[in-house]
Amino acid sequence: DPQTALEDLSEALALDPGNYEFRITRGLAHRAAKKDAEALSDFSAAIRLDPSRPTGYNQRGLTHFFAKAYAEAEADFGRAIDAAPTDPVLWGNRADARDQQKKFDAAAADWAKAADLAPWDSHYANKCGLSLSSAGKHDLAAKIFLEAANRSGGHPVHVSNAADALRDAGDLTRSV
C-alpha cells in the first residue's frame, strides 16, 4: 500500500532527514501513488544529499519521462550517465527520451553504447536499429538488426526488423 509506505518513510525521514536511500524510496512510493511533484521533490532532495550517485538522477528522469517531459528526462539521464557511465540501463533510458523527441541519431548512438556495454542483451542493438530506421538510415539499421539477430540466436523480431529495413532501403533481394 503506497500510502502506508509513504507514512512510514516520512516517519523514518523525520528521524534521519539526510538518508539518501529513504529519500529515493519515498520518491518511488510517491510516484507509485501518482504524486509526481512529491516524487520529484524527494529525488531532488536525494541528489542534493549526494550528487555523485546516479539513482536520484535516474529516478527523477523516469518521473519526467512518464510525465512526457522528455527534455527534462534526457537531461537527468545524462547526469546519471555522468555518475555511472558503464550502466547500460542509463544509456537506454536516455536513448528512449531522445527517441521520444525524434532525436534519432543521438538515440541510436546511446543505444549503440548500451549494446556495447551489454553485448549479451540484443534488445539494445534492436532498439539502435529502430532509431536508425526512424532516421532513414535503413542500410545501417539492417546491419544492426542482423547483428542483434546473431547475438540472440536468430530472434524472430530482429530478423523481421532486418527484413523490413532492407525492404525500406530498397534491397529487395536480401529482404526476403
GROMACS .gro file of N, CA and C in nm:
model
  528
    1ASP      N    1   0.085  -0.119   0.000
    1ASP     CA    2   0.000   0.000   0.000
    1ASP      C    3   0.089   0.125   0.000
    2PRO      N    4   0.085   0.203  -0.108
    2PRO     CA    5   0.172   0.321  -0.117
    2PRO      C    6   0.151   0.422  -0.004
    3GLN      N    7   0.028   0.440   0.041
    3GLN     CA    8   0.003   0.541   0.144
    3GLN      C    9   0.070   0.502   0.276
    4THR      N   10   0.060   0.375   0.313
    4THR     CA   11   0.126   0.328   0.436
    4THR      C   12   0.277   0.341   0.423
    5ALA      N   13   0.328   0.305   0.306
    5ALA     CA   14   0.472   0.319   0.282
    5ALA      C   15   0.515   0.465   0.294
    6LEU      N   16   0.434   0.555   0.238
    6LEU     CA   17   0.467   0.698   0.247
    6LEU      C   18   0.470   0.745   0.391
    7GLU      N   19   0.373   0.701   0.470
    7GLU     CA   20   0.369   0.740   0.611
    7GLU      C   21   0.491   0.687   0.686
    8ASP      N   22   0.524   0.561   0.663
    8ASP     CA   23   0.639   0.500   0.730
    8ASP      C   24   0.770   0.569   0.689
    9LEU      N   25   0.782   0.596   0.560
    9LEU     CA   26   0.905   0.662   0.512
    9LEU      C   27   0.915   0.806   0.560
   10SER      N   28   0.803   0.873   0.571
   10SER     CA   29   0.804   1.009   0.624
   10SER      C   30   0.848   1.010   0.770
   11GLU      N   31   0.802   0.911   0.845
   11GLU     CA   32   0.846   0.898   0.986
   11GLU      C   33   0.996   0.871   0.992
   12ALA      N   34   1.043   0.782   0.906
   12ALA     CA   35   1.186   0.748   0.905
   12ALA      C   36   1.269   0.871   0.867
   13LEU      N   37   1.221   0.949   0.770
   13LEU     CA   38   1.294   1.069   0.729
   13LEU      C   39   1.291   1.178   0.836
   14ALA      N   40   1.187   1.180   0.916
   14ALA     CA   41   1.184   1.276   1.027
   14ALA      C   42   1.296   1.245   1.126
   15LEU      N   43   1.326   1.116   1.141
   15LEU     CA   44   1.434   1.074   1.232
   15LEU      C   45   1.572   1.085   1.168
   16ASP      N   46   1.578   1.069   1.035
   16ASP     CA   47   1.706   1.070   0.964
   16ASP      C   48   1.689   1.145   0.832
   17PRO      N   49   1.676   1.279   0.837
   17PRO     CA   50   1.646   1.356   0.716
   17PRO      C   51   1.756   1.352   0.609
   18GLY      N   52   1.875   1.310   0.644
   18GLY     CA   53   1.984   1.305   0.548
   18GLY      C   54   2.004   1.168   0.486
   19ASN      N   55   1.905   1.080   0.498
   19ASN     CA   56   1.920   0.944   0.447
   19ASN      C   57   1.882   0.939   0.298
   20TYR      N   58   1.982   0.919   0.215
   20TYR     CA   59   1.964   0.915   0.070
   20TYR      C   60   1.866   0.806   0.028
   21GLU      N   61   1.886   0.686   0.080
   21GLU     CA   62   1.802   0.572   0.040
   21GLU      C   63   1.656   0.594   0.078
   22PHE      N   64   1.630   0.651   0.197
   22PHE     CA   65   1.493   0.680   0.236
   22PHE      C   66   1.429   0.780   0.139
   23ARG      N   67   1.506   0.881   0.097
   23ARG     CA   68   1.454   0.981   0.002
   23ARG      C   69   1.416   0.914  -0.130
   24ILE      N   70   1.506   0.828  -0.179
   24ILE     CA   71   1.478   0.758  -0.305
   24ILE      C   72   1.354   0.670  -0.290
   25THR      N   73   1.349   0.595  -0.182
   25THR     CA   74   1.237   0.503  -0.162
   25THR      C   75   1.105   0.578  -0.147
   26ARG      N   76   1.107   0.689  -0.073
   26ARG     CA   77   0.983   0.767  -0.061
   26ARG      C   78   0.945   0.829  -0.195
   27GLY      N   79   1.044   0.870  -0.273
   27GLY     CA   80   1.015   0.920  -0.407
   27GLY      C   81   0.947   0.814  -0.493
   28LEU      N   82   0.994   0.692  -0.483
   28LEU     CA   83   0.932   0.582  -0.557
   28LEU      C   84   0.789   0.559  -0.510
   29ALA      N   85   0.768   0.567  -0.379
   29ALA     CA   86   0.632   0.550  -0.326
   29ALA      C   87   0.541   0.664  -0.373
   30HIS      N   88   0.593   0.786  -0.374
   30HIS     CA   89   0.514   0.899  -0.426
   30HIS      C   90   0.478   0.875  -0.572
   31ARG      N   91   0.576   0.830  -0.651
   31ARG     CA   92   0.548   0.806  -0.793
   31ARG      C   93   0.443   0.697  -0.809
   32ALA      N   94   0.452   0.591  -0.729
   32ALA     CA   95   0.353   0.483  -0.736
   32ALA      C   96   0.214   0.533  -0.699
   33ALA      N   97   0.209   0.634  -0.611
   33ALA     CA   98   0.081   0.693  -0.570
   33ALA      C   99   0.037   0.805  -0.665
   34LYS      N  100   0.107   0.820  -0.777
   34LYS     CA  101   0.075   0.923  -0.877
   34LYS      C  102   0.090   1.064  -0.822
   35LYS      N  103   0.186   1.082  -0.734
   35LYS     CA  104   0.217   1.214  -0.677
   35LYS      C  105   0.353   1.257  -0.732
   36ASP      N  106   0.352   1.298  -0.859
   36ASP     CA  107   0.477   1.326  -0.928
   36ASP      C  108   0.554   1.443  -0.868
   37ALA      N  109   0.484   1.548  -0.828
   37ALA     CA  110   0.554   1.665  -0.772
   37ALA      C  111   0.630   1.625  -0.645
   38GLU      N  112   0.567   1.545  -0.562
   38GLU     CA  113   0.632   1.499  -0.439
   38GLU      C  114   0.747   1.405  -0.471
   39ALA      N  115   0.728   1.320  -0.571
   39ALA     CA  116   0.836   1.229  -0.612
   39ALA      C  117   0.956   1.309  -0.660
   40LEU      N  118   0.931   1.407  -0.746
   40LEU     CA  119   1.040   1.491  -0.796
   40LEU      C  120   1.111   1.563  -0.683
   41SER      N  121   1.035   1.608  -0.585
   41SER     CA  122   1.095   1.675  -0.469
   41SER      C  123   1.187   1.582  -0.393
   42ASP      N  124   1.142   1.458  -0.369
   42ASP     CA  125   1.226   1.363  -0.297
   42ASP      C  126   1.350   1.325  -0.377
   43PHE      N  127   1.335   1.303  -0.506
   43PHE     CA  128   1.452   1.268  -0.587
   43PHE      C  129   1.551   1.384  -0.591
   44SER      N  130   1.499   1.506  -0.600
   44SER     CA  131   1.587   1.624  -0.599
   44SER      C  132   1.659   1.637  -0.465
   45ALA      N  133   1.587   1.607  -0.356
   45ALA     CA  134   1.650   1.613  -0.223
   45ALA      C  135   1.761   1.508  -0.213
   46ALA      N  136   1.737   1.389  -0.268
   46ALA     CA  137   1.840   1.285  -0.267
   46ALA      C  138   1.963   1.331  -0.346
   47ILE      N  139   1.940   1.395  -0.459
   47ILE     CA  140   2.051   1.445  -0.540
   47ILE      C  141   2.131   1.549  -0.462
   48ARG      N  142   2.062   1.637  -0.392
   48ARG     CA  143   2.134   1.737  -0.311
   48ARG      C  144   2.217   1.669  -0.201
   49LEU      N  145   2.165   1.558  -0.147
   49LEU     CA  146   2.239   1.485  -0.044
   49LEU      C  147   2.366   1.422  -0.099
   50ASP      N  148   2.358   1.367  -0.221
   50ASP     CA  149   2.475   1.301  -0.280
   50ASP      C  150   2.466   1.310  -0.433
   51PRO      N  151   2.517   1.419  -0.489
   51PRO     CA  152   2.508   1.437  -0.634
   51PRO      C  153   2.598   1.343  -0.715
   52SER      N  154   2.680   1.265  -0.648
   52SER     CA  155   2.768   1.173  -0.721
   52SER      C  156   2.702   1.039  -0.752
   53ARG      N  157   2.583   1.017  -0.700
   53ARG     CA  158   2.515   0.888  -0.721
   53ARG      C  159   2.413   0.899  -0.833
   54PRO      N  160   2.403   0.798  -0.918
   54PRO     CA  161   2.314   0.807  -1.034
   54PRO      C  162   2.166   0.784  -1.004
   55THR      N  163   2.133   0.718  -0.895
   55THR     CA  164   1.995   0.676  -0.873
   55THR      C  165   1.898   0.793  -0.867
   56GLY      N  166   1.934   0.899  -0.797
   56GLY     CA  167   1.844   1.014  -0.788
   56GLY      C  168   1.815   1.075  -0.924
   57TYR      N  169   1.920   1.092  -1.004
   57TYR     CA  170   1.901   1.147  -1.138
   57TYR      C  171   1.817   1.053  -1.224
   58ASN      N  172   1.846   0.924  -1.216
   58ASN     CA  173   1.773   0.828  -1.298
   58ASN      C  174   1.625   0.826  -1.260
   59GLN      N  175   1.597   0.820  -1.129
   59GLN     CA  176   1.457   0.815  -1.088
   59GLN      C  177   1.383   0.945  -1.117
   60ARG      N  178   1.451   1.058  -1.102
   60ARG     CA  179   1.388   1.186  -1.138
   60ARG      C  180   1.364   1.188  -1.289
   61GLY      N  181   1.462   1.137  -1.365
   61GLY     CA  182   1.444   1.129  -1.510
   61GLY      C  183   1.327   1.041  -1.550
   62LEU      N  184   1.312   0.928  -1.483
   62LEU     CA  185   1.199   0.840  -1.513
   62LEU      C  186   1.066   0.908  -1.480
   63THR      N  187   1.064   0.983  -1.372
   63THR     CA  188   0.941   1.055  -1.337
   63THR      C  189   0.908   1.158  -1.445
   64HIS      N  190   1.007   1.231  -1.492
   64HIS     CA  191   0.985   1.325  -1.603
   64HIS      C  192   0.940   1.249  -1.729
   65PHE      N  193   1.005   1.136  -1.757
   65PHE     CA  194   0.972   1.059  -1.877
   65PHE      C  195   0.826   1.014  -1.874
   66PHE      N  196   0.783   0.959  -1.761
   66PHE     CA  197   0.644   0.911  -1.750
   66PHE      C  198   0.545   1.026  -1.763
   67ALA      N  199   0.589   1.148  -1.728
   67ALA     CA  200   0.504   1.267  -1.741
   67ALA      C  201   0.518   1.329  -1.881
   68LYS      N  202   0.592   1.263  -1.968
   68LYS     CA  203   0.615   1.308  -2.106
   68LYS      C  204   0.696   1.438  -2.113
   69ALA      N  205   0.774   1.466  -2.011
   69ALA     CA  206   0.866   1.580  -2.010
   69ALA      C  207   1.002   1.527  -2.055
   70TYR      N  208   1.011   1.498  -2.185
   70TYR     CA  209   1.125   1.423  -2.237
   70TYR      C  210   1.257   1.500  -2.233
   71ALA      N  211   1.255   1.630  -2.253
   71ALA     CA  212   1.380   1.707  -2.247
   71ALA      C  213   1.438   1.704  -2.106
   72GLU      N  214   1.352   1.718  -2.006
   72GLU     CA  215   1.397   1.711  -1.867
   72GLU      C  216   1.449   1.571  -1.834
   73ALA      N  217   1.378   1.470  -1.885
   73ALA     CA  218   1.421   1.332  -1.863
   73ALA      C  219   1.558   1.310  -1.926
   74GLU      N  220   1.576   1.355  -2.049
   74GLU     CA  221   1.704   1.340  -2.118
   74GLU      C  222   1.818   1.402  -2.037
   75ALA      N  223   1.794   1.522  -1.984
   75ALA     CA  224   1.898   1.590  -1.905
   75ALA      C  225   1.932   1.511  -1.779
   76ASP      N  226   1.832   1.462  -1.709
   76ASP     CA  227   1.859   1.385  -1.588
   76ASP      C  228   1.929   1.252  -1.619
   77PHE      N  229   1.889   1.187  -1.727
   77PHE     CA  230   1.957   1.062  -1.763
   77PHE      C  231   2.102   1.090  -1.800
   78GLY      N  232   2.127   1.204  -1.862
   78GLY     CA  233   2.265   1.242  -1.893
   78GLY      C  234   2.348   1.260  -1.766
   79ARG      N  235   2.288   1.320  -1.664
   79ARG     CA  236   2.358   1.336  -1.536
   79ARG      C  237   2.382   1.200  -1.471
   80ALA      N  238   2.285   1.110  -1.483
   80ALA     CA  239   2.303   0.975  -1.428
   80ALA      C  240   2.418   0.904  -1.500
   81ILE      N  241   2.425   0.920  -1.632
   81ILE     CA  242   2.535   0.861  -1.710
   81ILE      C  243   2.669   0.918  -1.665
   82ASP      N  244   2.673   1.048  -1.640
   82ASP     CA  245   2.797   1.108  -1.591
   82ASP      C  246   2.843   1.042  -1.461
   83ALA      N  247   2.746   1.005  -1.376
   83ALA     CA  248   2.779   0.943  -1.247
   83ALA      C  249   2.812   0.794  -1.260
   84ALA      N  250   2.756   0.728  -1.361
   84ALA     CA  251   2.777   0.583  -1.378
   84ALA      C  252   2.783   0.549  -1.527
   85PRO      N  253   2.893   0.584  -1.593
   85PRO     CA  254   2.899   0.571  -1.739
   85PRO      C  255   2.902   0.429  -1.793
   86THR      N  256   2.915   0.329  -1.707
   86THR     CA  257   2.918   0.191  -1.756
   86THR      C  258   2.786   0.118  -1.735
   87ASP      N  259   2.680   0.190  -1.698
   87ASP     CA  260   2.549   0.128  -1.675
   87ASP      C  261   2.466   0.136  -1.803
   88PRO      N  262   2.444   0.023  -1.872
   88PRO     CA  263   2.371   0.028  -1.999
   88PRO      C  264   2.227   0.074  -1.984
   89VAL      N  265   2.165   0.050  -1.870
   89VAL     CA  266   2.026   0.091  -1.850
   89VAL      C  267   2.013   0.243  -1.860
   90LEU      N  268   2.111   0.315  -1.805
   90LEU     CA  269   2.106   0.460  -1.809
   90LEU      C  270   2.117   0.511  -1.953
   91TRP      N  271   2.205   0.449  -2.031
   91TRP     CA  272   2.217   0.486  -2.172
   91TRP      C  273   2.086   0.457  -2.246
   92GLY      N  274   2.024   0.344  -2.215
   92GLY     CA  275   1.895   0.310  -2.277
   92GLY      C  276   1.785   0.407  -2.237
   93ASN      N  277   1.785   0.449  -2.110
   93ASN     CA  278   1.684   0.545  -2.067
   93ASN      C  279   1.698   0.677  -2.144
   94ARG      N  280   1.823   0.724  -2.157
   94ARG     CA  281   1.841   0.850  -2.230
   94ARG      C  282   1.804   0.831  -2.378
   95ALA      N  283   1.837   0.715  -2.433
   95ALA     CA  284   1.800   0.689  -2.572
   95ALA      C  285   1.649   0.693  -2.590
   96ASP      N  286   1.575   0.634  -2.495
   96ASP     CA  287   1.429   0.640  -2.503
   96ASP      C  288   1.379   0.784  -2.503
   97ALA      N  289   1.435   0.867  -2.415
   97ALA     CA  290   1.394   1.008  -2.409
   97ALA      C  291   1.427   1.079  -2.540
   98ARG      N  292   1.541   1.047  -2.598
   98ARG     CA  293   1.579   1.109  -2.726
   98ARG      C  294   1.489   1.061  -2.840
   99ASP      N  295   1.456   0.931  -2.840
   99ASP     CA  296   1.364   0.880  -2.942
   99ASP      C  297   1.230   0.954  -2.935
  100GLN      N  298   1.180   0.976  -2.814
  100GLN     CA  299   1.052   1.044  -2.798
  100GLN      C  300   1.055   1.187  -2.852
  101GLN      N  301   1.173   1.247  -2.854
  101GLN     CA  302   1.190   1.383  -2.907
  101GLN      C  303   1.231   1.383  -3.054
  102LYS      N  304   1.232   1.265  -3.113
  102LYS     CA  305   1.271   1.246  -3.253
  102LYS      C  306   1.417   1.285  -3.279
  103LYS      N  307   1.500   1.267  -3.179
  103LYS     CA  308   1.646   1.286  -3.192
  103LYS      C  309   1.705   1.148  -3.222
  104PHE      N  310   1.673   1.096  -3.340
  104PHE     CA  311   1.700   0.956  -3.369
  104PHE      C  312   1.849   0.924  -3.378
  105ASP      N  313   1.928   1.013  -3.436
  105ASP     CA  314   2.072   0.985  -3.446
  105ASP      C  315   2.135   0.979  -3.307
  106ALA      N  316   2.101   1.074  -3.221
  106ALA     CA  317   2.154   1.074  -3.084
  106ALA      C  318   2.104   0.952  -3.007
  107ALA      N  319   1.978   0.916  -3.028
  107ALA     CA  320   1.924   0.798  -2.962
  107ALA      C  321   1.998   0.673  -3.008
  108ALA      N  322   2.022   0.661  -3.138
  108ALA     CA  323   2.093   0.545  -3.191
  108ALA      C  324   2.233   0.534  -3.131
  109ALA      N  325   2.299   0.648  -3.113
  109ALA     CA  326   2.432   0.646  -3.052
  109ALA      C  327   2.425   0.594  -2.908
  110ASP      N  328   2.322   0.637  -2.835
  110ASP     CA  329   2.306   0.588  -2.697
  110ASP      C  330   2.272   0.439  -2.694
  111TRP      N  331   2.183   0.396  -2.784
  111TRP     CA  332   2.150   0.252  -2.790
  111TRP      C  333   2.275   0.171  -2.824
  112ALA      N  334   2.358   0.223  -2.916
  112ALA     CA  335   2.481   0.152  -2.953
  112ALA      C  336   2.575   0.141  -2.833
  113LYS      N  337   2.584   0.248  -2.754
  113LYS     CA  338   2.669   0.244  -2.634
  113LYS      C  339   2.615   0.140  -2.536
  114ALA      N  340   2.483   0.138  -2.516
  114ALA     CA  341   2.424   0.038  -2.427
  114ALA      C  342   2.452  -0.103  -2.478
  115ALA      N  343   2.443  -0.122  -2.609
  115ALA     CA  344   2.470  -0.253  -2.668
  115ALA      C  345   2.616  -0.293  -2.648
  116ASP      N  346   2.707  -0.197  -2.659
  116ASP     CA  347   2.848  -0.226  -2.634
  116ASP      C  348   2.872  -0.265  -2.488
  117LEU      N  349   2.800  -0.198  -2.397
  117LEU     CA  350   2.817  -0.226  -2.254
  117LEU      C  351   2.753  -0.357  -2.212
  118ALA      N  352   2.651  -0.401  -2.286
  118ALA     CA  353   2.579  -0.524  -2.252
  118ALA      C  354   2.559  -0.608  -2.378
  119PRO      N  355   2.667  -0.664  -2.432
  119PRO     CA  356   2.656  -0.736  -2.559
  119PRO      C  357   2.568  -0.860  -2.552
  120TRP      N  358   2.541  -0.910  -2.434
  120TRP     CA  359   2.455  -1.027  -2.418
  120TRP      C  360   2.307  -0.991  -2.432
  121ASP      N  361   2.274  -0.862  -2.431
  121ASP     CA  362   2.134  -0.818  -2.436
  121ASP      C  363   2.105  -0.759  -2.574
  122SER      N  364   2.048  -0.839  -2.662
  122SER     CA  365   2.027  -0.796  -2.801
  122SER      C  366   1.920  -0.689  -2.814
  123HIS      N  367   1.842  -0.665  -2.711
  123HIS     CA  368   1.736  -0.564  -2.720
  123HIS      C  369   1.795  -0.425  -2.743
  124TYR      N  370   1.913  -0.397  -2.686
  124TYR     CA  371   1.975  -0.266  -2.707
  124TYR      C  372   2.012  -0.247  -2.854
  125ALA      N  373   2.070  -0.348  -2.915
  125ALA     CA  374   2.105  -0.339  -3.057
  125ALA      C  375   1.978  -0.325  -3.142
  126ASN      N  376   1.874  -0.398  -3.106
  126ASN     CA  377   1.748  -0.388  -3.179
  126ASN      C  378   1.692  -0.246  -3.171
  127LYS      N  379   1.695  -0.187  -3.053
  127LYS     CA  380   1.645  -0.050  -3.036
  127LYS      C  381   1.732   0.049  -3.115
  128CYS      N  382   1.862   0.023  -3.123
  128CYS     CA  383   1.951   0.105  -3.204
  128CYS      C  384   1.905   0.101  -3.350
  129GLY      N  385   1.877  -0.018  -3.398
  129GLY     CA  386   1.829  -0.033  -3.535
  129GLY      C  387   1.698   0.040  -3.560
  130LEU      N  388   1.607   0.037  -3.461
  130LEU     CA  389   1.480   0.107  -3.475
  130LEU      C  390   1.502   0.258  -3.485
  131SER      N  391   1.594   0.310  -3.403
  131SER     CA  392   1.624   0.454  -3.411
  131SER      C  393   1.684   0.489  -3.546
  132LEU      N  394   1.775   0.405  -3.594
  132LEU     CA  395   1.836   0.430  -3.725
  132LEU      C  396   1.732   0.424  -3.836
  133SER      N  397   1.639   0.329  -3.828
  133SER     CA  398   1.531   0.322  -3.928
  133SER      C  399   1.448   0.449  -3.925
  134SER      N  400   1.417   0.496  -3.803
  134SER     CA  401   1.339   0.620  -3.790
  134SER      C  402   1.414   0.739  -3.848
  135ALA      N  403   1.547   0.734  -3.845
  135ALA     CA  404   1.629   0.841  -3.903
  135ALA      C  405   1.647   0.824  -4.053
  136GLY      N  406   1.590   0.718  -4.110
  136GLY     CA  407   1.601   0.694  -4.253
  136GLY      C  408   1.730   0.625  -4.295
  137LYS      N  409   1.804   0.573  -4.198
  137LYS     CA  410   1.931   0.505  -4.226
  137LYS      C  411   1.908   0.354  -4.230
  138HIS      N  412   1.834   0.311  -4.331
  138HIS     CA  413   1.786   0.173  -4.338
  138HIS      C  414   1.896   0.070  -4.359
  139ASP      N  415   1.997   0.104  -4.441
  139ASP     CA  416   2.107   0.009  -4.462
  139ASP      C  417   2.181  -0.020  -4.331
  140LEU      N  418   2.213   0.086  -4.258
  140LEU     CA  419   2.282   0.068  -4.130
  140LEU      C  420   2.191  -0.001  -4.029
  141ALA      N  421   2.064   0.033  -4.031
  141ALA     CA  422   1.968  -0.032  -3.941
  141ALA      C  423   1.964  -0.182  -3.969
  142ALA      N  424   1.960  -0.220  -4.096
  142ALA     CA  425   1.955  -0.362  -4.131
  142ALA      C  426   2.078  -0.434  -4.077
  143LYS      N  427   2.194  -0.371  -4.090
  143LYS     CA  428   2.318  -0.431  -4.038
  143LYS      C  429   2.307  -0.453  -3.887
  144ILE      N  430   2.256  -0.353  -3.816
  144ILE     CA  431   2.243  -0.363  -3.670
  144ILE      C  432   2.141  -0.470  -3.634
  145PHE      N  433   2.028  -0.475  -3.705
  145PHE     CA  434   1.927  -0.577  -3.677
  145PHE      C  435   1.984  -0.718  -3.699
  146LEU      N  436   2.063  -0.734  -3.805
  146LEU     CA  437   2.123  -0.866  -3.831
  146LEU      C  438   2.222  -0.904  -3.721
  147GLU      N  439   2.298  -0.804  -3.672
  147GLU     CA  440   2.388  -0.830  -3.558
  147GLU      C  441   2.307  -0.870  -3.435
  148ALA      N  442   2.194  -0.802  -3.412
  148ALA     CA  443   2.108  -0.837  -3.299
  148ALA      C  444   2.053  -0.979  -3.315
  149ALA      N  445   2.016  -1.013  -3.438
  149ALA     CA  446   1.966  -1.148  -3.463
  149ALA      C  447   2.074  -1.252  -3.434
  150ASN      N  448   2.197  -1.222  -3.475
  150ASN     CA  449   2.308  -1.314  -3.448
  150ASN      C  450   2.334  -1.326  -3.299
  151ARG      N  451   2.330  -1.213  -3.227
  151ARG     CA  452   2.353  -1.216  -3.082
  151ARG      C  453   2.247  -1.298  -3.009
  152SER      N  454   2.126  -1.296  -3.064
  152SER     CA  455   2.014  -1.358  -2.994
  152SER      C  456   1.983  -1.499  -3.044
  153GLY      N  457   2.066  -1.551  -3.133
  153GLY     CA  458   2.038  -1.684  -3.186
  153GLY      C  459   1.924  -1.684  -3.287
  154GLY      N  460   1.905  -1.572  -3.354
  154GLY     CA  461   1.803  -1.565  -3.459
  154GLY      C  462   1.666  -1.524  -3.411
  155HIS      N  463   1.660  -1.440  -3.308
  155HIS     CA  464   1.529  -1.396  -3.256
  155HIS      C  465   1.444  -1.343  -3.371
  156PRO      N  466   1.320  -1.391  -3.383
  156PRO     CA  467   1.237  -1.355  -3.499
  156PRO      C  468   1.208  -1.205  -3.511
  157VAL      N  469   1.200  -1.133  -3.400
  157VAL     CA  470   1.175  -0.989  -3.409
  157VAL      C  471   1.292  -0.919  -3.479
  158HIS      N  472   1.414  -0.958  -3.443
  158HIS     CA  473   1.532  -0.896  -3.503
  158HIS      C  474   1.541  -0.930  -3.653
  159VAL      N  475   1.511  -1.054  -3.686
  159VAL     CA  476   1.514  -1.096  -3.827
  159VAL      C  477   1.408  -1.021  -3.907
  160SER      N  478   1.288  -1.008  -3.850
  160SER     CA  479   1.181  -0.935  -3.917
  160SER      C  480   1.217  -0.788  -3.934
  161ASN      N  481   1.275  -0.728  -3.831
  161ASN     CA  482   1.316  -0.588  -3.841
  161ASN      C  483   1.423  -0.569  -3.947
  162ALA      N  484   1.516  -0.666  -3.957
  162ALA     CA  485   1.620  -0.659  -4.060
  162ALA      C  486   1.557  -0.665  -4.199
  163ALA      N  487   1.461  -0.756  -4.218
  163ALA     CA  488   1.394  -0.767  -4.348
  163ALA      C  489   1.322  -0.637  -4.382
  164ASP      N  490   1.254  -0.577  -4.284
  164ASP     CA  491   1.184  -0.451  -4.308
  164ASP      C  492   1.282  -0.340  -4.345
  165ALA      N  493   1.395  -0.333  -4.276
  165ALA     CA  494   1.494  -0.229  -4.305
  165ALA      C  495   1.553  -0.248  -4.444
  166LEU      N  496   1.581  -0.372  -4.480
  166LEU     CA  497   1.634  -0.399  -4.614
  166LEU      C  498   1.532  -0.360  -4.721
  167ARG      N  499   1.406  -0.393  -4.695
  167ARG     CA  500   1.299  -0.353  -4.788
  167ARG      C  501   1.294  -0.200  -4.800
  168ASP      N  502   1.299  -0.132  -4.685
  168ASP     CA  503   1.292   0.015  -4.686
  168ASP      C  504   1.415   0.077  -4.752
  169ALA      N  505   1.527   0.004  -4.750
  169ALA     CA  506   1.648   0.051  -4.818
  169ALA      C  507   1.644   0.021  -4.967
  170GLY      N  508   1.544  -0.054  -5.009
  170GLY     CA  509   1.531  -0.089  -5.150
  170GLY      C  510   1.607  -0.213  -5.190
  171ASP      N  511   1.656  -0.288  -5.092
  171ASP     CA  512   1.733  -0.411  -5.117
  171ASP      C  513   1.637  -0.530  -5.109
  172LEU      N  514   1.554  -0.546  -5.212
  172LEU     CA  515   1.451  -0.648  -5.209
  172LEU      C  516   1.507  -0.790  -5.220
  173THR      N  517   1.627  -0.804  -5.275
  173THR     CA  518   1.683  -0.939  -5.289
  173THR      C  519   1.721  -0.996  -5.154
  174ARG      N  520   1.762  -0.912  -5.061
  174ARG     CA  521   1.804  -0.962  -4.928
  174ARG      C  522   1.694  -0.950  -4.825
  175SER      N  523   1.582  -0.882  -4.857
  175SER     CA  524   1.479  -0.860  -4.756
  175SER      C  525   1.385  -0.978  -4.739
  176VAL      N  526   1.391  -1.075  -4.830
  176VAL     CA  527   1.301  -1.190  -4.823
  176VAL      C  528   1.360  -1.296  -4.734
   0.00000   0.00000   0.00000
